[in-house]
Tab-separated table of C-alpha atoms in Angstrom:
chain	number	residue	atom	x	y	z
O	30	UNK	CA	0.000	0.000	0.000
O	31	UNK	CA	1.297	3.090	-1.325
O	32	UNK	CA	-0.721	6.019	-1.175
O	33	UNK	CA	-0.575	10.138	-0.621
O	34	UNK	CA	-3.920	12.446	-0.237
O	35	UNK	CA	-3.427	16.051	-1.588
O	36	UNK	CA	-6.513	17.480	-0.307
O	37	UNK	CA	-6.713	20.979	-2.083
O	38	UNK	CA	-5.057	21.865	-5.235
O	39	UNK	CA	-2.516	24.429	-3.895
O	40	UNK	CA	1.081	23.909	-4.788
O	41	UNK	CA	2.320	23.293	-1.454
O	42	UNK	CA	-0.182	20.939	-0.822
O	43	UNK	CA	0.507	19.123	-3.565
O	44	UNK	CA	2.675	15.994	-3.107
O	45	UNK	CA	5.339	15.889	-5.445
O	46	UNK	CA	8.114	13.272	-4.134
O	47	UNK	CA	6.347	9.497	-4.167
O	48	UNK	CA	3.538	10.921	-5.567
O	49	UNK	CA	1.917	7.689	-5.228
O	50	UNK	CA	2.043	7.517	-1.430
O	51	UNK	CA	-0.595	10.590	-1.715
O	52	UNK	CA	-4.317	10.000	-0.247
O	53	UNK	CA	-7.221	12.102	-1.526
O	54	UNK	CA	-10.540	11.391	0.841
O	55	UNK	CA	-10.590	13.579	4.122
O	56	UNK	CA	-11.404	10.320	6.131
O	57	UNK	CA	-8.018	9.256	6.208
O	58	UNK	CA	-7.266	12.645	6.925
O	59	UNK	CA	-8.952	12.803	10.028
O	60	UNK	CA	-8.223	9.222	11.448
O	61	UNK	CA	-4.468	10.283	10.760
O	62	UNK	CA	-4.931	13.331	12.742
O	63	UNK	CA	-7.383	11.735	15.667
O	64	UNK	CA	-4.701	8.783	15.959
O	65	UNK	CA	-2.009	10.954	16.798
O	66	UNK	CA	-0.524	12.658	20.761
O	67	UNK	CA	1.378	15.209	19.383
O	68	UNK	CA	1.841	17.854	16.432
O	69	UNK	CA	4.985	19.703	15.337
O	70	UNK	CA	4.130	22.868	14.765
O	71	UNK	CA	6.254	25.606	12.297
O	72	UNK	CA	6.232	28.937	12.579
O	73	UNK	CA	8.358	31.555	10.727
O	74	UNK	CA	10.095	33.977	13.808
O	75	UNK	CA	12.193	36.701	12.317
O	76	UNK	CA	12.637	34.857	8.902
O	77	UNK	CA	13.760	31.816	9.741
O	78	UNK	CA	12.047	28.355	10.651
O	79	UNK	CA	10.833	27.341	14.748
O	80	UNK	CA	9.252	23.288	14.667
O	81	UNK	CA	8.218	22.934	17.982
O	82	UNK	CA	5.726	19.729	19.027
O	83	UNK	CA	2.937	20.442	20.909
O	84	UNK	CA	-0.345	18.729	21.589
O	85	UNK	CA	-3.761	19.600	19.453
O	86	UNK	CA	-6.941	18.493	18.921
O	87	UNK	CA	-9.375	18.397	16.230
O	88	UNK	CA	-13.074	19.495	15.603
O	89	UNK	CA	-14.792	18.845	12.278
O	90	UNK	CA	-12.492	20.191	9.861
O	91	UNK	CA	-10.698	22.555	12.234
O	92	UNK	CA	-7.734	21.862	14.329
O	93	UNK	CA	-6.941	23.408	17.537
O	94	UNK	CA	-3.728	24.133	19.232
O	95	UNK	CA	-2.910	25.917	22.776
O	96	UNK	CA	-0.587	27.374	25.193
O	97	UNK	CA	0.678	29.637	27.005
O	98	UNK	CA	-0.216	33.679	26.080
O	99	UNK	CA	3.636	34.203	26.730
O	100	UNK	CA	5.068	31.539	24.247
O	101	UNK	CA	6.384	33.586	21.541
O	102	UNK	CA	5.424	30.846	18.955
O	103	UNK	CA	2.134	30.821	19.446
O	104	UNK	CA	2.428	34.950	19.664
O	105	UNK	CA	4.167	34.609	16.203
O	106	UNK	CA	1.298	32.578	14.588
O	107	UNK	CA	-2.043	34.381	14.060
O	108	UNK	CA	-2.417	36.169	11.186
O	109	UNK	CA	0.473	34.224	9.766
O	110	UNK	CA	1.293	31.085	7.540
O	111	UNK	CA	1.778	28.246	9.902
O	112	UNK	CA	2.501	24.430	9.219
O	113	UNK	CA	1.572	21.414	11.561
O	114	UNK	CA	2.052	17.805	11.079
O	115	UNK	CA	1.710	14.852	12.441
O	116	UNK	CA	3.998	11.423	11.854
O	117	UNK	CA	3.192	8.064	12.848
O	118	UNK	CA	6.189	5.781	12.417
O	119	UNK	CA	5.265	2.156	11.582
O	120	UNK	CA	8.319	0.120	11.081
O	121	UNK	CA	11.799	0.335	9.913
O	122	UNK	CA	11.931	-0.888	5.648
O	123	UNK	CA	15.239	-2.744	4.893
O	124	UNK	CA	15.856	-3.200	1.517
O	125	UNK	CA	18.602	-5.461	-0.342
O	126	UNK	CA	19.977	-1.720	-1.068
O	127	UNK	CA	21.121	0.875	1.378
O	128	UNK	CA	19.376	3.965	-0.894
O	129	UNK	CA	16.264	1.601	-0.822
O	130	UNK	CA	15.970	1.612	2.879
O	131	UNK	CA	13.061	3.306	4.401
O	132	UNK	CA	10.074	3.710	7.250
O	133	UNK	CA	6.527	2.548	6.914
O	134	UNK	CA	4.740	5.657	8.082
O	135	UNK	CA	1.752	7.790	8.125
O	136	UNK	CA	1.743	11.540	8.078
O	137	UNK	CA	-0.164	14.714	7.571
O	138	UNK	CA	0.925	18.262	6.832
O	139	UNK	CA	-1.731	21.194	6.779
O	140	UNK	CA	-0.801	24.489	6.063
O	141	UNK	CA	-2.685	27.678	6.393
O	142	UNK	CA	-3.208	30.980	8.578
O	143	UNK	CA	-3.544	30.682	12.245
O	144	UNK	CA	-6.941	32.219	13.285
O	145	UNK	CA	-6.633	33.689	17.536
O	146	UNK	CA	-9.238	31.761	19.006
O	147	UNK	CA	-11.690	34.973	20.782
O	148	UNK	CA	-15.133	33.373	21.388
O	149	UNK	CA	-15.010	31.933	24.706
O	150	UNK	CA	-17.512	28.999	23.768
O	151	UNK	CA	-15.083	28.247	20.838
O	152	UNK	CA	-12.301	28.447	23.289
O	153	UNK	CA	-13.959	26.081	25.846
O	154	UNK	CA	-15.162	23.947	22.753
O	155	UNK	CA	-11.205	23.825	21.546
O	156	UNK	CA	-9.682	23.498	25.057
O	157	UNK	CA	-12.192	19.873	25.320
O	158	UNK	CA	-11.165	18.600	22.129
O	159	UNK	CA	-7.144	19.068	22.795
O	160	UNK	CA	-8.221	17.235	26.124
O	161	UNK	CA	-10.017	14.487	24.645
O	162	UNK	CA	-7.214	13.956	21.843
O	163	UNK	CA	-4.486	13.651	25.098
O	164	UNK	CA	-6.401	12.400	27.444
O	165	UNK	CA	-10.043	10.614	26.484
O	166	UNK	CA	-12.327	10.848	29.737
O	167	UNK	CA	-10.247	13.819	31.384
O	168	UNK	CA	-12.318	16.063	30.689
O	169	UNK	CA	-15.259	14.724	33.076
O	170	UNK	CA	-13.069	13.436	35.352
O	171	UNK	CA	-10.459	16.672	36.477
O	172	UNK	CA	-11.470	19.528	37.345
O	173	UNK	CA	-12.213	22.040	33.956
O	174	UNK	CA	-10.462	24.837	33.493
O	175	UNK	CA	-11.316	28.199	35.654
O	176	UNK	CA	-11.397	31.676	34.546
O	177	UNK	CA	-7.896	32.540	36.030
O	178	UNK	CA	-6.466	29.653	34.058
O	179	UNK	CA	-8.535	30.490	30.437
O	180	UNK	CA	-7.142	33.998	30.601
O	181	UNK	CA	-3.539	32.786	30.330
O	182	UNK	CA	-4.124	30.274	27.537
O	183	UNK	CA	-3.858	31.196	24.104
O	184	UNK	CA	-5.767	29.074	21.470
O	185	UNK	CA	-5.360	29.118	17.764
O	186	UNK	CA	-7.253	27.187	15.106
O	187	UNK	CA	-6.396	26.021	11.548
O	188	UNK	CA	-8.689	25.342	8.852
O	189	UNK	CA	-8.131	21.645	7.361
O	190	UNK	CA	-8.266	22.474	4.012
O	191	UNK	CA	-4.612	22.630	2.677
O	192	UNK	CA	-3.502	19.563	3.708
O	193	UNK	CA	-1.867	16.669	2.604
O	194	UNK	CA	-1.637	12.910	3.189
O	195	UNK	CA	1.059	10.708	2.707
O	196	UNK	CA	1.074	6.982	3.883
O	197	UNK	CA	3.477	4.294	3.199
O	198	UNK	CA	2.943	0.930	4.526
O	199	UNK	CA	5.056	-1.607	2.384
O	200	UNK	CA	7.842	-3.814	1.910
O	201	UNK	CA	10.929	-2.891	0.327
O	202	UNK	CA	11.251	-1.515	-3.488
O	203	UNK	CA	14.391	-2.969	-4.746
O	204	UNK	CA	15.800	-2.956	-7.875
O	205	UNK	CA	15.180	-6.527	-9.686
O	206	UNK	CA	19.650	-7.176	-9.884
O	207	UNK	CA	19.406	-6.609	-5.981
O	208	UNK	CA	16.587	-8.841	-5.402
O	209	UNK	CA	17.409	-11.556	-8.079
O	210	UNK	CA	21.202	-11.294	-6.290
O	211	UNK	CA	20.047	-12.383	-2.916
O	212	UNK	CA	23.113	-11.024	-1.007
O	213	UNK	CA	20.843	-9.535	1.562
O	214	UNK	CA	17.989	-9.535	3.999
O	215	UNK	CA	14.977	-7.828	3.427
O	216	UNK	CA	11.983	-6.817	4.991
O	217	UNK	CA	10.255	-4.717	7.930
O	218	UNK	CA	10.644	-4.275	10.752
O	219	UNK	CA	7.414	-3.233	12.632
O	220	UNK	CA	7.351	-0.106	14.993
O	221	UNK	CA	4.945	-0.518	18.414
O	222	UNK	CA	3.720	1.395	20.510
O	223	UNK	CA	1.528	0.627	23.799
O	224	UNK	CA	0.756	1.865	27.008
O	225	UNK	CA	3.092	0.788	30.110
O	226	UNK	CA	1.608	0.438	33.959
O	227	UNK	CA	-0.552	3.763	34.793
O	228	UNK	CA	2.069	5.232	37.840
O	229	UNK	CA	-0.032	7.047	40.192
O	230	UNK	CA	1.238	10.279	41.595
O	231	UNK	CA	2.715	9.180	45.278
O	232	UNK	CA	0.344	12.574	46.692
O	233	UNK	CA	-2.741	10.586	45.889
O	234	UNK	CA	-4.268	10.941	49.145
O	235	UNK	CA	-6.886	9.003	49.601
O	236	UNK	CA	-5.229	6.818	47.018
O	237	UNK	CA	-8.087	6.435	44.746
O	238	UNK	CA	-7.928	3.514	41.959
O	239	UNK	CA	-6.693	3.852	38.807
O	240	UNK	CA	-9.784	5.027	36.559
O	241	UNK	CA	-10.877	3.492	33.988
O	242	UNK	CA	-10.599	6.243	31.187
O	243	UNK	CA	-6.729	5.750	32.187
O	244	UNK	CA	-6.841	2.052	33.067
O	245	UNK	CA	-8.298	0.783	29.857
O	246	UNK	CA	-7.323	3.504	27.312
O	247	UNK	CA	-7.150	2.293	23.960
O	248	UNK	CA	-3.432	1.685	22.475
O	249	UNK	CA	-2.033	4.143	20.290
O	250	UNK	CA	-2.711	3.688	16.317
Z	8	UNK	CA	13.103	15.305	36.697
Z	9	UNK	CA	12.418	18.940	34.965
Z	10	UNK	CA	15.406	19.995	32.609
Z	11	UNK	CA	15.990	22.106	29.946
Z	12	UNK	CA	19.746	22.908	28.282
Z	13	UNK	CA	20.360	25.928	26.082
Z	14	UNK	CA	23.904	24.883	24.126
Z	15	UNK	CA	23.985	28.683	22.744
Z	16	UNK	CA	23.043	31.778	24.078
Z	17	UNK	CA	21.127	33.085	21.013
Z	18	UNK	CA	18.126	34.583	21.829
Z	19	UNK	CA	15.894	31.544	19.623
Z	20	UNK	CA	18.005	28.442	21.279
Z	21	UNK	CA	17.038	29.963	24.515
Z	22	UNK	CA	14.435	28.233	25.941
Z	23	UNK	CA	11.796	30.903	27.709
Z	24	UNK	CA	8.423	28.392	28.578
Z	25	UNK	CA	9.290	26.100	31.652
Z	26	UNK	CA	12.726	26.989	31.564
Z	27	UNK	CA	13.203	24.773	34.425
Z	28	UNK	CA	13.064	22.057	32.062
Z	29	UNK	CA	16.256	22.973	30.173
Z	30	UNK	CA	19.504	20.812	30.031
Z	31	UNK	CA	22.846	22.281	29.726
Z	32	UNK	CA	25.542	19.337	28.435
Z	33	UNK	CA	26.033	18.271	24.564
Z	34	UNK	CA	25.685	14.891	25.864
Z	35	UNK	CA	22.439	14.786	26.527
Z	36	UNK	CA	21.478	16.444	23.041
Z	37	UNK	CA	23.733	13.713	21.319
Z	38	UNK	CA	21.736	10.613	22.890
Z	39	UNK	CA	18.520	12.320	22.794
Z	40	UNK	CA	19.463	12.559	18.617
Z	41	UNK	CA	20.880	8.976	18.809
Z	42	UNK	CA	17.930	7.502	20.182
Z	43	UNK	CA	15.567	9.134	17.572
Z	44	UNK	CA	14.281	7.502	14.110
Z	45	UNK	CA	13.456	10.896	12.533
Z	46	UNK	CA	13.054	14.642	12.881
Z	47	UNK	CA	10.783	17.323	11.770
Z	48	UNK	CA	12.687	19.654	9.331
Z	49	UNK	CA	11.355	22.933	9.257
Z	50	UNK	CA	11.957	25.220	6.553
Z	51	UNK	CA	11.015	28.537	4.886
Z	52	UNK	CA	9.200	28.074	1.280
Z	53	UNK	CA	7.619	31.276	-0.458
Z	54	UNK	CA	7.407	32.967	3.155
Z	55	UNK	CA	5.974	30.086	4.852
Z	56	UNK	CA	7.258	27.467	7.035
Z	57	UNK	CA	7.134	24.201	6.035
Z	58	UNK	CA	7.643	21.281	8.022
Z	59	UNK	CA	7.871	17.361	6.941
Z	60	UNK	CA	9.143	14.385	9.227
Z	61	UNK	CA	12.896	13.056	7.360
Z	62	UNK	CA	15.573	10.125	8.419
Z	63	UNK	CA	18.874	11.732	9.864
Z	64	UNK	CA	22.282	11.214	11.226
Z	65	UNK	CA	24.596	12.894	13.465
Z	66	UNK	CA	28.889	12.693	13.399
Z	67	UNK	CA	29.997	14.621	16.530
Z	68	UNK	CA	28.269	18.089	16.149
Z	69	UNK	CA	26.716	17.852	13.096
Z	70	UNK	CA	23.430	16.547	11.791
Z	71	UNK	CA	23.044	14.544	8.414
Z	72	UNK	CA	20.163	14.728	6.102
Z	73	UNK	CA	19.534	13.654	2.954
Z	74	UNK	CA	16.869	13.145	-0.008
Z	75	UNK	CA	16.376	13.131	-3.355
Z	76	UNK	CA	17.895	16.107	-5.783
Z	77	UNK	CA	14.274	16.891	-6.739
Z	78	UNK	CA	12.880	17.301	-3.367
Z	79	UNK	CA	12.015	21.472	-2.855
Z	80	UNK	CA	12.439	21.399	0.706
Z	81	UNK	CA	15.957	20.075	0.306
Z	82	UNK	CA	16.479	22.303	-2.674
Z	83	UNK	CA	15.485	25.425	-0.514
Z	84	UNK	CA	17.250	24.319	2.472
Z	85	UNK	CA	20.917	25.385	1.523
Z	86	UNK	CA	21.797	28.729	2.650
Z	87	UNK	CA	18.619	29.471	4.335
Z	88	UNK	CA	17.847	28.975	7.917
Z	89	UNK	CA	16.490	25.446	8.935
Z	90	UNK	CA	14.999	23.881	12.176
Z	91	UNK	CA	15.366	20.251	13.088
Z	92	UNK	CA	13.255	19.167	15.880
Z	93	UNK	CA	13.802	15.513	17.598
Z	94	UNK	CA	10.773	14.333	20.332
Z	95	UNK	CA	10.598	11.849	22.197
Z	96	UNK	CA	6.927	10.969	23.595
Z	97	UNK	CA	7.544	9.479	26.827
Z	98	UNK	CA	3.707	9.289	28.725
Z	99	UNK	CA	0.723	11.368	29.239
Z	100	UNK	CA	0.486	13.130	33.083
Z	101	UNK	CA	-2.948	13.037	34.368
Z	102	UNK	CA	-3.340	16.245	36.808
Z	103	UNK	CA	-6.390	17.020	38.939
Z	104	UNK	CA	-6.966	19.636	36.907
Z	105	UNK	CA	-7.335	19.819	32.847
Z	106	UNK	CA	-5.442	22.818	32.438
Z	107	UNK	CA	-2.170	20.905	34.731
Z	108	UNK	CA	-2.366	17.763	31.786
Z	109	UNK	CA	1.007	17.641	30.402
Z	110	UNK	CA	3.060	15.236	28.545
Z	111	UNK	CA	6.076	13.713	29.418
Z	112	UNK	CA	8.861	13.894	26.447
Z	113	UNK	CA	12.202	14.909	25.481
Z	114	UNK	CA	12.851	16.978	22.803
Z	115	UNK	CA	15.875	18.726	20.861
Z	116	UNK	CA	15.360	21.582	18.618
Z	117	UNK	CA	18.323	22.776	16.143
Z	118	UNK	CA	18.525	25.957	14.419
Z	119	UNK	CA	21.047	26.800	11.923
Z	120	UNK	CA	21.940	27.372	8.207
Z	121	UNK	CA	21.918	24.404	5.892
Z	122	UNK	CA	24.975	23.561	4.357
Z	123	UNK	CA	25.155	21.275	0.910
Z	124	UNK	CA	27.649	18.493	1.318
Z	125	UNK	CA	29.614	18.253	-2.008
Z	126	UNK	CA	32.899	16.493	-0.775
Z	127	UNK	CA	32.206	13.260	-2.447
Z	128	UNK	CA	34.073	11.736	1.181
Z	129	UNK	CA	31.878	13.714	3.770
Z	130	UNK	CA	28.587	12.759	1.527
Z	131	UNK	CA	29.623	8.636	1.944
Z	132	UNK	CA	30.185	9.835	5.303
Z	133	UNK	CA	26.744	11.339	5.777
Z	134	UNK	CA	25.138	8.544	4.153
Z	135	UNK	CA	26.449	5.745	6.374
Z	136	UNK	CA	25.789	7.817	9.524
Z	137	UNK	CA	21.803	8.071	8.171
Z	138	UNK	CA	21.320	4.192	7.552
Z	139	UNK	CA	23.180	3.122	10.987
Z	140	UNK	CA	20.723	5.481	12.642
Z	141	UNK	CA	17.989	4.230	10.542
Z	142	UNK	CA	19.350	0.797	10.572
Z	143	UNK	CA	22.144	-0.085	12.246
Z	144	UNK	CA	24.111	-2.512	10.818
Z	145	UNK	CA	22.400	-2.264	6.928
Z	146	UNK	CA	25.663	-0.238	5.539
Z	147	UNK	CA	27.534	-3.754	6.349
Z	148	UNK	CA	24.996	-6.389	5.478
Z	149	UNK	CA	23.074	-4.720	2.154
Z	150	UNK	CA	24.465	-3.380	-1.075
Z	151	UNK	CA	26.096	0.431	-0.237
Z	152	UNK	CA	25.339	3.238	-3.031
Z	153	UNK	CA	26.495	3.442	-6.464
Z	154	UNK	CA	27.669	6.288	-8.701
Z	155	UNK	CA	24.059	6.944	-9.962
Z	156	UNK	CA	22.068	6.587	-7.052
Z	157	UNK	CA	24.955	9.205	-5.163
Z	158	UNK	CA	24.449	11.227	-7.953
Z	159	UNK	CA	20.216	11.749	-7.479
Z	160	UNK	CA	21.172	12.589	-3.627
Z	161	UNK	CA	21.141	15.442	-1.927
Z	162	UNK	CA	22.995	15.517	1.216
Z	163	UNK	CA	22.492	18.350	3.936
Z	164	UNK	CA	24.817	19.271	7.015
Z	165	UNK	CA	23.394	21.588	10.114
Z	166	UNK	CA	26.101	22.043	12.672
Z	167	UNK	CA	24.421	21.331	15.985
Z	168	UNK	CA	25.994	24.671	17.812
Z	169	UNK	CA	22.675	26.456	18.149
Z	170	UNK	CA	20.233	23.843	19.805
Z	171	UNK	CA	18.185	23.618	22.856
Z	172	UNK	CA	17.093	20.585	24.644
Z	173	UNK	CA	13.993	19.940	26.896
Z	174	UNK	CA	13.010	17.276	28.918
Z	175	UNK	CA	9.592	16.410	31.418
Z	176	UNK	CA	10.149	13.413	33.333
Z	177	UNK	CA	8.069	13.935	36.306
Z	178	UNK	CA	4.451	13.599	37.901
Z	179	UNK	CA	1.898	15.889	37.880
Z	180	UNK	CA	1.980	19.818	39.027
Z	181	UNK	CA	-1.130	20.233	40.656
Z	182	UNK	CA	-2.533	23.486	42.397
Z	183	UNK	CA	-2.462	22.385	45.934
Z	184	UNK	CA	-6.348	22.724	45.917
Z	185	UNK	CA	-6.495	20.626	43.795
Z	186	UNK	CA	-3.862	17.830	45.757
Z	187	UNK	CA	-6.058	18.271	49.044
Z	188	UNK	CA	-9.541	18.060	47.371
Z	189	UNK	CA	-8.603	14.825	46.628
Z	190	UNK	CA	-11.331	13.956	43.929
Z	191	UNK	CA	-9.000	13.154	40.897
Z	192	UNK	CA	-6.805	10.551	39.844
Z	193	UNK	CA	-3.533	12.167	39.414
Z	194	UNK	CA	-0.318	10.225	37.638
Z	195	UNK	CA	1.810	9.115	34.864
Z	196	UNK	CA	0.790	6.779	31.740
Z	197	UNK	CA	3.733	5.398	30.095
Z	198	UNK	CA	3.979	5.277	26.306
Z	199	UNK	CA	6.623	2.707	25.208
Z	200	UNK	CA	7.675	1.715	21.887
Z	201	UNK	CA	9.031	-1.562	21.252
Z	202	UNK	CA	9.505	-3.642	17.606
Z	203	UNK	CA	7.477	-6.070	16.224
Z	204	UNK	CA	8.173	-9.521	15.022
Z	205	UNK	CA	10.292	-8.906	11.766
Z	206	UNK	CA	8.187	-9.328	8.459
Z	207	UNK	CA	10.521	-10.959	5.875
Z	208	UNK	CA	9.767	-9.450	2.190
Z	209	UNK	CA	7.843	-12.344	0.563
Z	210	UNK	CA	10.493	-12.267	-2.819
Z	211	UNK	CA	13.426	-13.451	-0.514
Z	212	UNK	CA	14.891	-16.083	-2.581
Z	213	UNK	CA	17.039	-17.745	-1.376
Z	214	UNK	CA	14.552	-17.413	1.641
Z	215	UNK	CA	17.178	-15.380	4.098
Z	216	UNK	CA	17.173	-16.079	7.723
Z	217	UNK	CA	16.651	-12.745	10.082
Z	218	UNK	CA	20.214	-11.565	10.437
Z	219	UNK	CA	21.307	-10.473	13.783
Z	220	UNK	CA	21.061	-6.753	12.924
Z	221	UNK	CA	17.543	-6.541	12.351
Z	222	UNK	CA	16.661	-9.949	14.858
Z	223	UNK	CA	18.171	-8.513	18.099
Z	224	UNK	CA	18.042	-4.591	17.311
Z	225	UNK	CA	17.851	-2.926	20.080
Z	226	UNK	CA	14.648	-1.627	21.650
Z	227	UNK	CA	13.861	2.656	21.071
Z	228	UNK	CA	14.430	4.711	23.665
C-alpha cells in the first residue's frame, strides 16, 4: 500500500516526491490526525524556521492548538502562515539496497493561517477537544479549566483544508539485480507502541484507583 | 526530573516556557538525537514554514540529512535557515486539573543554516551515519550506493551549535487545591515503543534467515 492524499489543489499541498504515497478522501485525513498525541508545529520567527511539538486536537475540519499567552510561537502565529504535522512511524523498511531503505509511516501536513481563538464557547469547545485527543475521559473526570487559568491560555485554530496525506505501509522496493542477487535480507521491521503500567502520583491521598478512562485507554494507532 | 539545556546563548536556542526544564551538556542532546528515528525539518518556502518528518544522522556536532535532488524542501534548504526538531513521547500526566495535563517527552530543537555536502568523502560519510541510525548494521549487510544513485542525492549538514534541549520526566503539578480536594486521579501513563516480530519481504529467494542486525536490534528509547 502506497498512497498520498493532496486534499486541495494548492502547490504546497501538492505531493510531489512518491507521488503515489498521496491519499485524496478527508477520512483518512482525520483518522491520521485523531490517531495521533502530538503535532509539530512551524512557525516563521524573524525569517527563519521554529518546529516545535505540541499537543492539538481536532473538531470537524478545524484543528486546535494551545498554550501559554507568553510563548512567543504561538504569539508569532495568528495572522500568519503556519505548518503542523503529524507522523506516525510504523516500522523500519530494509531493503537489499542501502538507498532503498526506508520507514513505513503515516503523516499529515496542513498548512494555512492561524486564526486567535476569541469566542469563549469556541475556546472552551477547543480546550475539550485538545483534552479528549491527550487524554479521552479527562475532561469529566479533572477539574475544567477556571477563569484565572482560560485567561492565560492562548488558542489558535487552523482550517483543514490545505492539507496533505502521505502513507506508506510496504515492503521494500528494490531494484530486480538486488533482489534476483540475494546477497541480503529484506523486509520490515514493525514499529509498536503501547501503554506501560498507569504510575499514580505518590500525593494521591486518599489513594483512589486507577480510573478506567486511564486504566483501559485504547493503544495508540 | 524537569530539565531544559540551552547549548547557545542566542536569543531563539534559549528556551523561555518552563525553563526549568532545560539541560545544559552536549551529551544529553547527542543521545537524545541517537535515540531518535526521525526529525521534523522545518523550513522557509515562499514565506511560509514548512515542516515534513525526514531520516537523519549525526557525526559529533553535526546533523546529516539527505533526499532526493528533486525534493524542494531540500532544494530550498541550503543557505537558508532550517529547524530540526527531535521528540521523544515518553507518557501522558494526568493532573487534577485539565489545564495541569502535560506530557512527558524529550525533545531537541536545532537551528542553523543548511549547508550542501559536495565532498564526495563527507557525503559517503553522511550517508552511512543516516542508515546506521535508521538501521544499524544495513551499511555492512546490504548493497552500499552506487555512482548513480549518489548522484540523485542530496545531502544536507546543520552544525548542531545552536540547539536547545527539553526534557519532562516527572508527575503531575497540581494546584495544591487541587492535591487536598482529593477527587481526581492524578499520575503518569507510560507510552513505550518496542519492535514487532520482523516481516521478511515475501520475494526473498534464497529465503534469508533474520540476520542479527535486524533480529536482536535494540529496543527505542
Amino acid at each position: 500500500m502506497l498512497v498520498h492524499v493532496t486534499l486541495s489543489p494548492t502547490e504546497r499541498s501538492t505531493v510531489r516526491r512518491g507521488s503515489h504515497r498521496a491519499r485524496t478522501d478527508r477520512d483518512a485525513l482525520h483518522r491520521l490526525l485523531d490517531d495521533a498525541l502530538i503535532c509539530h508545529l512551524g512557525v516563521v520567527v524573524d525569517g527563519a524556521p521554529r518546529v516545535l511539538p505540541t499537543c492539538f486536537g481536532r473538531h470537524g475540519d478545524t484543528l486546535y492548538l494551545h498554550g501559554s499567552t507568553g510563548a512567543r510561537s504561538l504569539r508569532e502565529a495568528p495572522r500568519t502562515q503556519v505548518c503542523a504535522t503529524v507522523t506516525h512511524l510504523d516500522g523500519i523498511v530494509y531493503a537489499r539496497s542501502l538507498m532503498h531503505h526506508s520507514v513505513n509511516y503515516r503523516s499529515a501536513v496542513v498548512h494555512g493561517e492561524a486564526r486567535q481563538v476569541t469566542d469563549e464557547d469556541e475556546r472552551l469547545l477547543a480546550l475539550r477537544v485538545i483534552s479528549e485527543q491527550l487524554a479521552p475521559g479527562s475532561w469529566q473526570h479533572a477539574r475544567q479549566p477556571d477563569r484565572r487559568e482560560l485567561a492565560k491560555t492562548a488558542v489558535l485554530a487552523l482550517d483543514l483544508t490545505e492539507a496533505a496525506v502521505k502513507v506508506r505501509a510496504t515492503g521494500p522496493n528494490d531494484d530486480p539485480e538486488d533482489v534476483s542477487a540475494g546477497t541480503a535480507w529484506a523486509g520490515v521491521l514493525p514499529l509498536r507502541t503501547a501503554w506501560g503500567d498507569p504510575e499514580p502520583s505518590p500525593d494521591l491521598s486518599p489513594p483512589l484507583p486507577v480510573p478506567p478512562h486511564v486504566r483501559d485507554r485504547k493503544r495508540p494507532e
